[in-house]
Structures are given as C-alpha cells and as structure tokens.
Amino acid sequence: MAETWFLLPWSNVVYYSGGEATVVADGFVYANGISLSPKGKLVYVADFTNGVVNVYQRNSDNTLTFSRDISLHSSVHKMFVDPVSGDLWVGAHPSAFHLAEHLRDASHPCGSQVLRIEDPAGENPSVTEMYSDDGRWLWGSSIGCFHKKQLLIGTINHKLMLCTVDLPLK
C-alpha cells in the first residue's frame, strides 16, 4: 500500500520464455499496458501514474533499451497498435482522482479519453485527442481500438462505445 500512496516504483516489465522470467524494464510506479510495434522491434509501455508512454527498442536477445517517452498529460491505461500505420490508440483517464472515486463508488462517473499517437517510433510523434467525455456518456475508458473508420472504446467497468471516425487519417 505504501508504494501506491508514496508513488514508489514497484512495477516492471518481464520477458517470459521457456520457464524463465527476466525483468527487462523497471522503475515504473504503475506500468499498466504493454504493446509491440507491428514489426515487433519496439515495445510500448503505458506508465499510468506519470502519464507517459515509454518507448523501448527490443533487442535480439529480447532485452529492452529505453528510447524515449511520449508525454500525454493523462493517466494512460491500455494501448492498441494499428497494424497498418503503427499508430497507437490509447485509452486514458483525464483525472486519476476522479477515476479513484469511481472505483470506490461506481455511482460517481469519471471521464474518458482516447488519444491517437501518430508515428510513435519517429522523432516527432503527434498526439491527437480522438474522444473525450466528462463521464456523461462513458466512464473510465481503458482502450480504444481503431479499424476501418470505426473506434471501439472499452471501459474498466461500464460499457462499450462504437464511434465512426469520419476524419481523414494519414
């Protein structure tokens, strides 16, 4: 419990193969989602408490080398990697405090966000807020999955939402 209250890093990323587990990245307060780039050369780790997506190079021996972080200024939950573009679609919580209230008492709505990170492997990734809600429609988004102009938003304990994204996306 002290780790949570004092924001102590107690979370890590583990590689498991053939009965052996190895810590390949550590120092996270709360690593909440892990995804691979389409070619498997990059590993993305959602750091909920710090509001960033950490980007790692995946080495041939499956160790990880930190590359950079992408600041989202929101409590990052899970990520979907578009298999064609490589873009990240991130479920997030605009207020961790309101999320905590909601998890204590589900009758207290909390906000939802879905953020799109274009070119997360590039030098200048671009972040666009694709969905935002103060809790009137959707509580506690956990992931956004995009496919053929459709965005499916999942939540921690509420409902699903299917949206049509009728914008030109690169």
PDB file of C-alpha atoms in Angstrom:
ATOM      1  CA  MET A   1       0.000   0.000   0.000  1.00  0.00           C
ATOM      2  CA  ALA A   2       2.870   2.400   0.727  1.00  0.00           C
ATOM      3  CA  GLU A   3       4.039   2.038  -2.887  1.00  0.00           C
ATOM      4  CA  THR A   4       0.715   3.435  -4.107  1.00  0.00           C
ATOM      5  CA  TRP A   5       0.436   6.323  -1.635  1.00  0.00           C
ATOM      6  CA  PHE A   6       4.060   7.450  -1.941  1.00  0.00           C
ATOM      7  CA  LEU A   7       4.266   6.770  -5.695  1.00  0.00           C
ATOM      8  CA  LEU A   8       7.191   4.404  -5.262  1.00  0.00           C
ATOM      9  CA  PRO A   9       8.329   2.493  -8.351  1.00  0.00           C
ATOM     10  CA  TRP A  10       7.273  -1.114  -7.801  1.00  0.00           C
ATOM     11  CA  SER A  11       6.169  -2.170 -11.275  1.00  0.00           C
ATOM     12  CA  ASN A  12       8.249  -3.706 -14.063  1.00  0.00           C
ATOM     13  CA  VAL A  13       8.165  -5.428 -17.439  1.00  0.00           C
ATOM     14  CA  VAL A  14       9.076  -9.098 -17.529  1.00  0.00           C
ATOM     15  CA  TYR A  15      10.044 -11.248 -20.529  1.00  0.00           C
ATOM     16  CA  TYR A  16       8.983 -14.883 -20.144  1.00  0.00           C
ATOM     17  CA  SER A  17      10.261 -17.744 -22.275  1.00  0.00           C
ATOM     18  CA  GLY A  18      10.540 -21.460 -21.685  1.00  0.00           C
ATOM     19  CA  GLY A  19      10.051 -21.407 -17.938  1.00  0.00           C
ATOM     20  CA  GLU A  20      12.363 -18.463 -17.291  1.00  0.00           C
ATOM     21  CA  ALA A  21      11.287 -14.908 -16.471  1.00  0.00           C
ATOM     22  CA  THR A  22      13.610 -11.925 -16.761  1.00  0.00           C
ATOM     23  CA  VAL A  23      12.956  -8.310 -15.779  1.00  0.00           C
ATOM     24  CA  VAL A  24      13.676  -6.238 -18.900  1.00  0.00           C
ATOM     25  CA  ALA A  25      12.464  -2.798 -17.720  1.00  0.00           C
ATOM     26  CA  ASP A  26      11.771  -1.465 -14.254  1.00  0.00           C
ATOM     27  CA  GLY A  27      11.288   1.704 -12.261  1.00  0.00           C
ATOM     28  CA  PHE A  28       7.589   2.187 -13.070  1.00  0.00           C
ATOM     29  CA  VAL A  29       5.145   3.384 -10.466  1.00  0.00           C
ATOM     30  CA  TYR A  30       2.360   1.610 -12.364  1.00  0.00           C
ATOM     31  CA  ALA A  31       3.068   0.007 -15.744  1.00  0.00           C
ATOM     32  CA  ASN A  32      -0.451  -0.569 -16.998  1.00  0.00           C
ATOM     33  CA  GLY A  33      -0.303  -1.617 -20.646  1.00  0.00           C
ATOM     34  CA  ILE A  34       2.316  -3.180 -22.907  1.00  0.00           C
ATOM     35  CA  SER A  35       2.185  -3.372 -26.715  1.00  0.00           C
ATOM     36  CA  LEU A  36       4.508  -4.288 -29.582  1.00  0.00           C
ATOM     37  CA  SER A  37       5.018  -2.315 -32.780  1.00  0.00           C
ATOM     38  CA  PRO A  38       3.788  -4.094 -35.943  1.00  0.00           C
ATOM     39  CA  LYS A  39       7.274  -5.426 -36.753  1.00  0.00           C
ATOM     40  CA  GLY A  40       7.987  -6.290 -33.096  1.00  0.00           C
ATOM     41  CA  LYS A  41      11.060  -4.070 -32.889  1.00  0.00           C
ATOM     42  CA  LEU A  42       9.589  -1.595 -30.403  1.00  0.00           C
ATOM     43  CA  VAL A  43       7.857  -2.140 -27.077  1.00  0.00           C
ATOM     44  CA  TYR A  44       5.460   0.475 -25.744  1.00  0.00           C
ATOM     45  CA  VAL A  45       4.771   0.631 -22.005  1.00  0.00           C
ATOM     46  CA  ALA A  46       1.924   2.744 -20.611  1.00  0.00           C
ATOM     47  CA  ASP A  47       3.014   4.401 -17.364  1.00  0.00           C
ATOM     48  CA  PHE A  48      -0.321   5.245 -15.741  1.00  0.00           C
ATOM     49  CA  THR A  49       0.937   7.438 -12.908  1.00  0.00           C
ATOM     50  CA  ASN A  50       3.432   9.500 -14.917  1.00  0.00           C
ATOM     51  CA  GLY A  51       1.074   9.966 -17.871  1.00  0.00           C
ATOM     52  CA  VAL A  52       3.547   8.780 -20.487  1.00  0.00           C
ATOM     53  CA  VAL A  53       4.082   6.008 -22.990  1.00  0.00           C
ATOM     54  CA  ASN A  54       7.651   4.734 -22.722  1.00  0.00           C
ATOM     55  CA  VAL A  55       9.217   3.562 -25.985  1.00  0.00           C
ATOM     56  CA  TYR A  56      11.848   0.800 -25.921  1.00  0.00           C
ATOM     57  CA  GLN A  57      13.957  -0.788 -28.624  1.00  0.00           C
ATOM     58  CA  ARG A  58      13.569  -4.577 -28.491  1.00  0.00           C
ATOM     59  CA  ASN A  59      16.992  -6.191 -28.828  1.00  0.00           C
ATOM     60  CA  SER A  60      17.692  -9.553 -30.488  1.00  0.00           C
ATOM     61  CA  ASP A  61      18.052 -11.206 -27.047  1.00  0.00           C
ATOM     62  CA  ASN A  62      14.665  -9.695 -26.013  1.00  0.00           C
ATOM     63  CA  THR A  63      16.189  -7.212 -23.594  1.00  0.00           C
ATOM     64  CA  LEU A  64      14.912  -3.650 -23.897  1.00  0.00           C
ATOM     65  CA  THR A  65      16.776  -0.390 -24.413  1.00  0.00           C
ATOM     66  CA  PHE A  66      14.953   2.800 -23.425  1.00  0.00           C
ATOM     67  CA  SER A  67      14.464   5.149 -26.359  1.00  0.00           C
ATOM     68  CA  ARG A  68      12.200   7.947 -25.059  1.00  0.00           C
ATOM     69  CA  ASP A  69       8.856   8.686 -23.521  1.00  0.00           C
ATOM     70  CA  ILE A  70       5.833  10.330 -25.083  1.00  0.00           C
ATOM     71  CA  SER A  71       4.084  12.618 -22.615  1.00  0.00           C
ATOM     72  CA  LEU A  72       0.288  12.503 -22.753  1.00  0.00           C
ATOM     73  CA  HIS A  73      -0.604  14.525 -19.630  1.00  0.00           C
ATOM     74  CA  SER A  74      -3.289  11.982 -18.790  1.00  0.00           C
ATOM     75  CA  SER A  75      -3.420   8.712 -16.848  1.00  0.00           C
ATOM     76  CA  VAL A  76      -2.584   6.187 -19.556  1.00  0.00           C
ATOM     77  CA  HIS A  77      -4.337   2.818 -19.490  1.00  0.00           C
ATOM     78  CA  LYS A  78      -4.095   0.335 -22.388  1.00  0.00           C
ATOM     79  CA  MET A  79      -2.897   0.727 -25.998  1.00  0.00           C
ATOM     80  CA  PHE A  80      -3.947  -0.628 -29.358  1.00  0.00           C
ATOM     81  CA  VAL A  81      -1.337  -0.635 -32.137  1.00  0.00           C
ATOM     82  CA  ASP A  82      -2.751  -0.114 -35.621  1.00  0.00           C
ATOM     83  CA  PRO A  83      -1.219  -2.993 -37.614  1.00  0.00           C
ATOM     84  CA  VAL A  84      -1.106  -0.933 -40.823  1.00  0.00           C
ATOM     85  CA  SER A  85       0.035   2.547 -39.737  1.00  0.00           C
ATOM     86  CA  GLY A  86       1.772   1.642 -36.466  1.00  0.00           C
ATOM     87  CA  ASP A  87      -0.159   4.427 -34.711  1.00  0.00           C
ATOM     88  CA  LEU A  88      -1.024   3.942 -31.057  1.00  0.00           C
ATOM     89  CA  TRP A  89      -4.598   4.359 -29.862  1.00  0.00           C
ATOM     90  CA  VAL A  90      -4.514   4.898 -26.110  1.00  0.00           C
ATOM     91  CA  GLY A  91      -7.324   4.644 -23.580  1.00  0.00           C
ATOM     92  CA  ALA A  92      -6.764   7.210 -20.846  1.00  0.00           C
ATOM     93  CA  HIS A  93      -8.294   8.918 -17.834  1.00  0.00           C
ATOM     94  CA  PRO A  94      -8.192  12.720 -17.760  1.00  0.00           C
ATOM     95  CA  SER A  95      -8.321  12.682 -13.930  1.00  0.00           C
ATOM     96  CA  ALA A  96      -6.806   9.885 -11.869  1.00  0.00           C
ATOM     97  CA  PHE A  97      -8.548  11.362  -8.819  1.00  0.00           C
ATOM     98  CA  HIS A  98     -11.999  11.048 -10.422  1.00  0.00           C
ATOM     99  CA  LEU A  99     -11.140   7.520 -11.565  1.00  0.00           C
ATOM    100  CA  ALA A 100     -10.184   6.565  -7.992  1.00  0.00           C
ATOM    101  CA  GLU A 101     -13.509   7.997  -6.742  1.00  0.00           C
ATOM    102  CA  HIS A 102     -15.329   5.981  -9.403  1.00  0.00           C
ATOM    103  CA  LEU A 103     -13.530   2.762  -8.485  1.00  0.00           C
ATOM    104  CA  ARG A 104     -14.515   3.270  -4.832  1.00  0.00           C
ATOM    105  CA  ASP A 105     -18.118   4.016  -5.761  1.00  0.00           C
ATOM    106  CA  ALA A 106     -19.319   3.233  -9.300  1.00  0.00           C
ATOM    107  CA  SER A 107     -22.185   5.717  -8.976  1.00  0.00           C
ATOM    108  CA  HIS A 108     -19.583   8.527  -9.333  1.00  0.00           C
ATOM    109  CA  PRO A 109     -18.909   8.898 -13.068  1.00  0.00           C
ATOM    110  CA  CYS A 110     -15.406   9.664 -14.274  1.00  0.00           C
ATOM    111  CA  GLY A 111     -14.118  10.974 -17.579  1.00  0.00           C
ATOM    112  CA  SER A 112     -12.776   9.091 -20.571  1.00  0.00           C
ATOM    113  CA  GLN A 113     -10.254   9.835 -23.292  1.00  0.00           C
ATOM    114  CA  VAL A 114      -8.869   8.115 -26.356  1.00  0.00           C
ATOM    115  CA  LEU A 115      -5.626   9.565 -27.695  1.00  0.00           C
ATOM    116  CA  ARG A 116      -4.023   8.742 -31.024  1.00  0.00           C
ATOM    117  CA  ILE A 117      -0.241   8.864 -31.296  1.00  0.00           C
ATOM    118  CA  GLU A 118       0.848   9.149 -34.906  1.00  0.00           C
ATOM    119  CA  ASP A 119       4.323   7.874 -35.726  1.00  0.00           C
ATOM    120  CA  PRO A 120       5.235   6.801 -32.161  1.00  0.00           C
ATOM    121  CA  ALA A 121       8.541   5.417 -33.457  1.00  0.00           C
ATOM    122  CA  GLY A 122       9.507   8.660 -35.189  1.00  0.00           C
ATOM    123  CA  GLU A 123      11.395  11.689 -33.937  1.00  0.00           C
ATOM    124  CA  ASN A 124       8.267  13.850 -33.559  1.00  0.00           C
ATOM    125  CA  PRO A 125       5.216  11.766 -32.670  1.00  0.00           C
ATOM    126  CA  SER A 126       1.938  13.656 -32.877  1.00  0.00           C
ATOM    127  CA  VAL A 127      -0.792  13.262 -30.227  1.00  0.00           C
ATOM    128  CA  THR A 128      -4.446  13.909 -31.087  1.00  0.00           C
ATOM    129  CA  GLU A 129      -7.390  13.585 -28.726  1.00  0.00           C
ATOM    130  CA  MET A 130      -9.883  11.450 -30.675  1.00  0.00           C
ATOM    131  CA  TYR A 131     -12.511  11.099 -27.954  1.00  0.00           C
ATOM    132  CA  SER A 132     -13.144  12.954 -24.726  1.00  0.00           C
ATOM    133  CA  ASP A 133     -16.006  12.792 -22.271  1.00  0.00           C
ATOM    134  CA  ASP A 134     -16.535  14.089 -18.738  1.00  0.00           C
ATOM    135  CA  GLY A 135     -18.463  10.967 -17.723  1.00  0.00           C
ATOM    136  CA  ARG A 136     -21.863  11.802 -19.177  1.00  0.00           C
ATOM    137  CA  TRP A 137     -21.635   9.046 -21.797  1.00  0.00           C
ATOM    138  CA  LEU A 138     -18.751   6.776 -20.885  1.00  0.00           C
ATOM    139  CA  TRP A 139     -16.978   6.078 -17.600  1.00  0.00           C
ATOM    140  CA  GLY A 140     -13.307   5.145 -17.288  1.00  0.00           C
ATOM    141  CA  SER A 141     -12.146   4.292 -20.801  1.00  0.00           C
ATOM    142  CA  SER A 142      -9.453   1.648 -20.814  1.00  0.00           C
ATOM    143  CA  ILE A 143      -8.683   1.203 -24.519  1.00  0.00           C
ATOM    144  CA  GLY A 144      -9.575   2.447 -27.972  1.00  0.00           C
ATOM    145  CA  CYS A 145      -9.341   0.049 -30.927  1.00  0.00           C
ATOM    146  CA  PHE A 146      -9.491   1.542 -34.414  1.00  0.00           C
ATOM    147  CA  HIS A 147     -10.322  -0.316 -37.639  1.00  0.00           C
ATOM    148  CA  LYS A 148     -11.736   0.971 -40.929  1.00  0.00           C
ATOM    149  CA  LYS A 149     -13.186   4.244 -39.601  1.00  0.00           C
ATOM    150  CA  GLN A 150     -14.611   2.536 -36.507  1.00  0.00           C
ATOM    151  CA  LEU A 151     -13.376   3.251 -32.977  1.00  0.00           C
ATOM    152  CA  LEU A 152     -14.386   0.778 -30.290  1.00  0.00           C
ATOM    153  CA  ILE A 153     -13.854   2.161 -26.790  1.00  0.00           C
ATOM    154  CA  GLY A 154     -13.684  -0.229 -23.854  1.00  0.00           C
ATOM    155  CA  THR A 155     -14.012   0.731 -20.205  1.00  0.00           C
ATOM    156  CA  ILE A 156     -12.940  -0.612 -16.844  1.00  0.00           C
ATOM    157  CA  ASN A 157     -16.437  -1.372 -15.563  1.00  0.00           C
ATOM    158  CA  HIS A 158     -19.019   0.498 -17.630  1.00  0.00           C
ATOM    159  CA  LYS A 159     -19.984  -0.162 -21.253  1.00  0.00           C
ATOM    160  CA  LEU A 160     -18.539  -0.257 -24.753  1.00  0.00           C
ATOM    161  CA  MET A 161     -18.939   2.546 -27.227  1.00  0.00           C
ATOM    162  CA  LEU A 162     -18.620   2.273 -31.002  1.00  0.00           C
ATOM    163  CA  CYS A 163     -17.879   5.524 -32.850  1.00  0.00           C
ATOM    164  CA  THR A 164     -17.464   6.309 -36.518  1.00  0.00           C
ATOM    165  CA  VAL A 165     -14.296   8.318 -37.176  1.00  0.00           C
ATOM    166  CA  ASP A 166     -15.082  10.239 -40.311  1.00  0.00           C
ATOM    167  CA  LEU A 167     -11.866  12.247 -40.477  1.00  0.00           C
ATOM    168  CA  PRO A 168      -9.030  11.956 -42.952  1.00  0.00           C
ATOM    169  CA  LEU A 169      -6.346   9.941 -41.142  1.00  0.00           C
ATOM    170  CA  LYS A 170      -2.887   9.610 -42.608  1.00  0.00           C
TER     171      LYS A 170
END
